[in-house]
GROMACS .gro file of C-alpha atoms in nm:
model
  189
    1GLU     CA    1 -11.299  -6.964  -6.815
    2MET     CA    2 -10.955  -7.136  -6.853
    3ILE     CA    3 -10.825  -7.049  -7.188
    4LEU     CA    4 -10.466  -7.184  -7.156
    5ASN     CA    5 -10.298  -7.361  -6.872
    6LYS     CA    6  -9.970  -7.500  -6.808
    7VAL     CA    7  -9.850  -7.365  -7.138
    8SER     CA    8  -9.515  -7.261  -7.256
    9TYR     CA    9  -9.388  -7.165  -7.601
   10SER     CA   10  -9.070  -6.985  -7.752
   11PHE     CA   11  -9.139  -6.767  -8.066
   12GLU     CA   12  -8.842  -6.690  -8.282
   13LYS     CA   13  -8.753  -6.425  -8.533
   14GLY     CA   14  -8.742  -6.538  -8.887
   15ARG     CA   15  -9.065  -6.758  -8.897
   16ILE     CA   16  -9.426  -6.675  -8.926
   17TYR     CA   17  -9.643  -6.846  -8.669
   18GLY     CA   18 -10.002  -6.978  -8.745
   19VAL     CA   19 -10.256  -7.018  -8.461
   20CYS     CA   20 -10.578  -7.161  -8.545
   21GLY     CA   21 -10.862  -7.215  -8.367
   22ARG     CA   22 -11.277  -7.233  -8.386
   23GLU     CA   23 -11.494  -6.927  -8.330
   24ALA     CA   24 -11.519  -6.813  -8.001
   25SER     CA   25 -11.180  -7.019  -7.881
   26HIS     CA   26 -11.016  -6.688  -7.764
   27ARG     CA   27 -10.754  -6.625  -8.019
   28ALA     CA   28 -10.814  -6.242  -7.983
   29SER     CA   29 -10.799  -6.291  -7.640
   30MET     CA   30 -10.447  -6.437  -7.656
   31LEU     CA   31 -10.344  -6.176  -7.881
   32ARG     CA   32 -10.434  -5.895  -7.648
   33CYS     CA   33 -10.274  -6.091  -7.357
   34ILE     CA   34  -9.933  -6.092  -7.560
   35SER     CA   35  -9.980  -5.723  -7.661
   36GLY     CA   36 -10.065  -5.632  -7.283
   37GLU     CA   37 -10.402  -5.498  -7.354
   38GLU     CA   38 -10.559  -5.766  -7.158
   39ARG     CA   39 -10.430  -5.906  -6.810
   40PHE     CA   40 -10.397  -6.270  -6.730
   41GLU     CA   41 -10.417  -6.446  -6.410
   42ARG     CA   42 -10.084  -6.625  -6.399
   43GLY     CA   43  -9.761  -6.661  -6.587
   44TYR     CA   44  -9.558  -6.410  -6.785
   45ILE     CA   45  -9.463  -6.298  -7.122
   46ARG     CA   46  -9.123  -6.196  -7.178
   47ILE     CA   47  -8.874  -6.092  -7.461
   48SER     CA   48  -8.528  -6.207  -7.472
   49ASN     CA   49  -8.246  -6.000  -7.633
   50ARG     CA   50  -7.927  -6.172  -7.649
   51GLY     CA   51  -7.993  -6.371  -7.326
   52ASP     CA   52  -8.146  -6.090  -7.130
   53GLU     CA   53  -8.508  -6.121  -7.064
   54CYS     CA   54  -8.748  -5.829  -7.003
   55LYS     CA   55  -9.123  -5.748  -6.984
   56LEU     CA   56  -9.260  -5.631  -7.330
   57GLY     CA   57  -9.282  -5.254  -7.370
   58PHE     CA   58  -9.561  -5.068  -7.518
   59ASN     CA   59  -9.367  -5.012  -7.876
   60ASP     CA   60  -9.250  -5.371  -7.873
   61VAL     CA   61  -9.594  -5.517  -8.006
   62ALA     CA   62  -9.832  -5.428  -8.295
   63LEU     CA   63 -10.142  -5.578  -8.286
   64VAL     CA   64 -10.392  -5.552  -8.605
   65TYR     CA   65 -10.751  -5.646  -8.507
   66GLU     CA   66 -10.983  -5.801  -8.784
   67ASN     CA   67 -11.206  -5.498  -8.670
   68SER     CA   68 -10.998  -5.250  -8.524
   69PHE     CA   69 -11.047  -4.863  -8.520
   70VAL     CA   70 -10.880  -4.632  -8.776
   71THR     CA   71 -10.948  -4.259  -8.749
   72GLU     CA   72 -11.205  -4.155  -9.021
   73LYS     CA   73 -11.154  -3.787  -9.017
   74MET     CA   74 -10.822  -3.766  -9.192
   75THR     CA   75 -10.741  -3.877  -9.552
   76GLY     CA   76 -10.536  -4.176  -9.610
   77ARG     CA   77 -10.214  -3.947  -9.679
   78GLU     CA   78 -10.256  -3.734  -9.356
   79PHE     CA   79 -10.297  -4.043  -9.143
   80VAL     CA   80  -9.982  -4.201  -9.270
   81LYS     CA   81  -9.797  -3.874  -9.242
   82TYR     CA   82  -9.917  -3.849  -8.873
   83TYR     CA   83  -9.832  -4.205  -8.806
   84ILE     CA   84  -9.456  -4.167  -8.945
   85ASP     CA   85  -9.424  -3.848  -8.767
   86THR     CA   86  -9.598  -4.015  -8.423
   87HIS     CA   87  -9.347  -4.290  -8.440
   88LYS     CA   88  -9.036  -4.070  -8.542
   89VAL     CA   89  -8.989  -4.287  -8.855
   90LYS     CA   90  -8.723  -4.109  -9.075
   91ASP     CA   91  -8.649  -4.375  -9.309
   92ARG     CA   92  -9.016  -4.396  -9.457
   93MET     CA   93  -9.179  -4.164  -9.672
   94ALA     CA   94  -9.562  -4.145  -9.696
   95GLU     CA   95  -9.586  -4.205 -10.067
   96GLU     CA   96  -9.366  -4.497 -10.069
   97CYS     CA   97  -9.574  -4.644  -9.782
   98LEU     CA   98  -9.899  -4.610  -9.969
   99ASP     CA   99  -9.748  -4.726 -10.274
  100LEU     CA  100  -9.657  -5.047 -10.074
  101ILE     CA  101 -10.014  -5.112  -9.993
  102GLU     CA  102 -10.115  -5.011 -10.332
  103LEU     CA  103 -10.357  -4.725 -10.228
  104PRO     CA  104 -10.486  -4.588 -10.539
  105GLN     CA  105 -10.355  -4.212 -10.593
  106ALA     CA  106 -10.738  -4.112 -10.647
  107ASP     CA  107 -10.793  -4.233 -10.287
  108ARG     CA  108 -10.517  -4.109 -10.111
  109ASP     CA  109 -10.671  -3.763 -10.057
  110ARG     CA  110 -11.010  -3.888  -9.954
  111LEU     CA  111 -11.141  -3.939  -9.595
  112ILE     CA  112 -11.090  -4.260  -9.448
  113ARG     CA  113 -11.434  -4.279  -9.361
  114TYR     CA  114 -11.525  -4.354  -9.748
  115TYR     CA  115 -11.270  -4.645  -9.757
  116SER     CA  116 -11.356  -4.994  -9.823
  117GLU     CA  117 -11.300  -5.263  -9.534
  118ASP     CA  118 -11.006  -5.400  -9.756
  119MET     CA  119 -10.828  -5.043  -9.802
  120ILE     CA  120 -10.885  -4.973  -9.426
  121TYR     CA  121 -10.725  -5.305  -9.326
  122ARG     CA  122 -10.432  -5.246  -9.568
  123LEU     CA  123 -10.374  -4.900  -9.368
  124LYS     CA  124 -10.385  -5.081  -9.050
  125LEU     CA  125 -10.110  -5.334  -9.182
  126LEU     CA  126  -9.909  -5.038  -9.303
  127CYS     CA  127  -9.937  -4.914  -8.932
  128MET     CA  128  -9.776  -5.223  -8.822
  129TYR     CA  129  -9.496  -5.202  -9.088
  130ILE     CA  130  -9.429  -4.826  -9.014
  131SER     CA  131  -9.402  -4.865  -8.634
  132ALA     CA  132  -9.181  -5.194  -8.702
  133PRO     CA  133  -9.227  -5.337  -8.354
  134LYS     CA  134  -9.035  -5.662  -8.232
  135ILE     CA  135  -9.348  -5.883  -8.235
  136ILE     CA  136  -9.624  -5.836  -8.463
  137LEU     CA  137  -9.961  -6.001  -8.407
  138ILE     CA  138 -10.233  -6.034  -8.696
  139GLU     CA  139 -10.597  -6.115  -8.624
  140GLU     CA  140 -10.798  -6.296  -8.933
  141PRO     CA  141 -10.617  -6.157  -9.224
  142PHE     CA  142 -10.762  -6.397  -9.483
  143SER     CA  143 -11.116  -6.243  -9.425
  144LYS     CA  144 -11.021  -5.881  -9.508
  145LEU     CA  145 -10.794  -5.922  -9.813
  146ASN     CA  146 -10.881  -6.044 -10.167
  147ASP     CA  147 -10.623  -6.278 -10.311
  148GLU     CA  148 -10.455  -6.005 -10.513
  149LYS     CA  149 -10.408  -5.824 -10.214
  150TRP     CA  150 -10.312  -6.128 -10.009
  151THR     CA  151 -10.025  -6.219 -10.245
  152ASN     CA  152  -9.891  -5.857 -10.199
  153PHE     CA  153  -9.930  -5.899  -9.814
  154ASN     CA  154  -9.725  -6.202  -9.822
  155LYS     CA  155  -9.426  -6.024  -9.982
  156LEU     CA  156  -9.454  -5.775  -9.698
  157LEU     CA  157  -9.449  -6.042  -9.421
  158GLU     CA  158  -9.148  -6.217  -9.609
  159GLU     CA  159  -8.949  -5.877  -9.574
  160LEU     CA  160  -9.065  -5.815  -9.226
  161LYS     CA  161  -9.003  -6.201  -9.075
  162ASP     CA  162  -8.626  -6.190  -9.024
  163ARG     CA  163  -8.662  -5.905  -8.794
  164HIS     CA  164  -8.964  -5.960  -8.610
  165ILE     CA  165  -9.171  -6.234  -8.460
  166ILE     CA  166  -9.498  -6.265  -8.646
  167ILE     CA  167  -9.810  -6.424  -8.513
  168ILE     CA  168 -10.114  -6.490  -8.727
  169THR     CA  169 -10.449  -6.606  -8.607
  170SER     CA  170 -10.730  -6.750  -8.797
  171CYS     CA  171 -11.052  -6.990  -8.763
  172ASN     CA  172 -11.001  -7.098  -9.143
  173PHE     CA  173 -10.788  -7.407  -9.100
  174ASP     CA  174 -10.706  -7.462  -9.465
  175LYS     CA  175 -10.613  -7.108  -9.543
  176ILE     CA  176 -10.378  -7.087  -9.243
  177LYS     CA  177 -10.238  -7.432  -9.307
  178ASN     CA  178 -10.169  -7.363  -9.680
  179PHE     CA  179 -10.018  -6.998  -9.601
  180ILE     CA  180  -9.792  -7.163  -9.346
  181GLN     CA  181  -9.668  -7.436  -9.573
  182THR     CA  182  -9.566  -7.186  -9.821
  183LYS     CA  183  -9.334  -7.031  -9.563
  184SER     CA  184  -9.043  -7.138  -9.341
  185SER     CA  185  -9.301  -7.119  -9.053
  186LYS     CA  186  -9.487  -7.317  -8.801
  187SER     CA  187  -9.838  -7.369  -8.720
  188LEU     CA  188  -9.991  -7.420  -8.366
  189PHE     CA  189 -10.331  -7.602  -8.389
   0.00000   0.00000   0.00000
């Protein structure tokens, strides 16, 4: 099935891009192609650094799926410490990161399997923040975060947008339109 044909677009740091499409319009497939998790027949995706173009590397992209997996056999604190160590991030501490996503103290030492969907989604967003890739792809964030958590997530995105390319997808036209209008961003409908 043809999803995109003869399409060209350049994304820039400093903006948050919104991509809106109906259910089953392959928004997630597009994100998986950008991240390298899914192959495409023709074309290419490159990243430009001071005029030099190169293929995306494994650590250049973070994709936060709507329903992606997070290990359930660790506590939130253990998972964040492990993630920080795995990505060799020296300037971030686990407690500061858990504070950033407002994970309650009482939940930090509980197994992730007992977390709500909202808490798990915030952990996945935190992974993106810790790994700090060049390109951040977020699928359908509006369905997972309540209004208060969404406000805090907006602050995080604002902090990240000047150093990263951020693309958010959704099937909710009104929410993505309202979100993009409050930012110095662009929407692709």
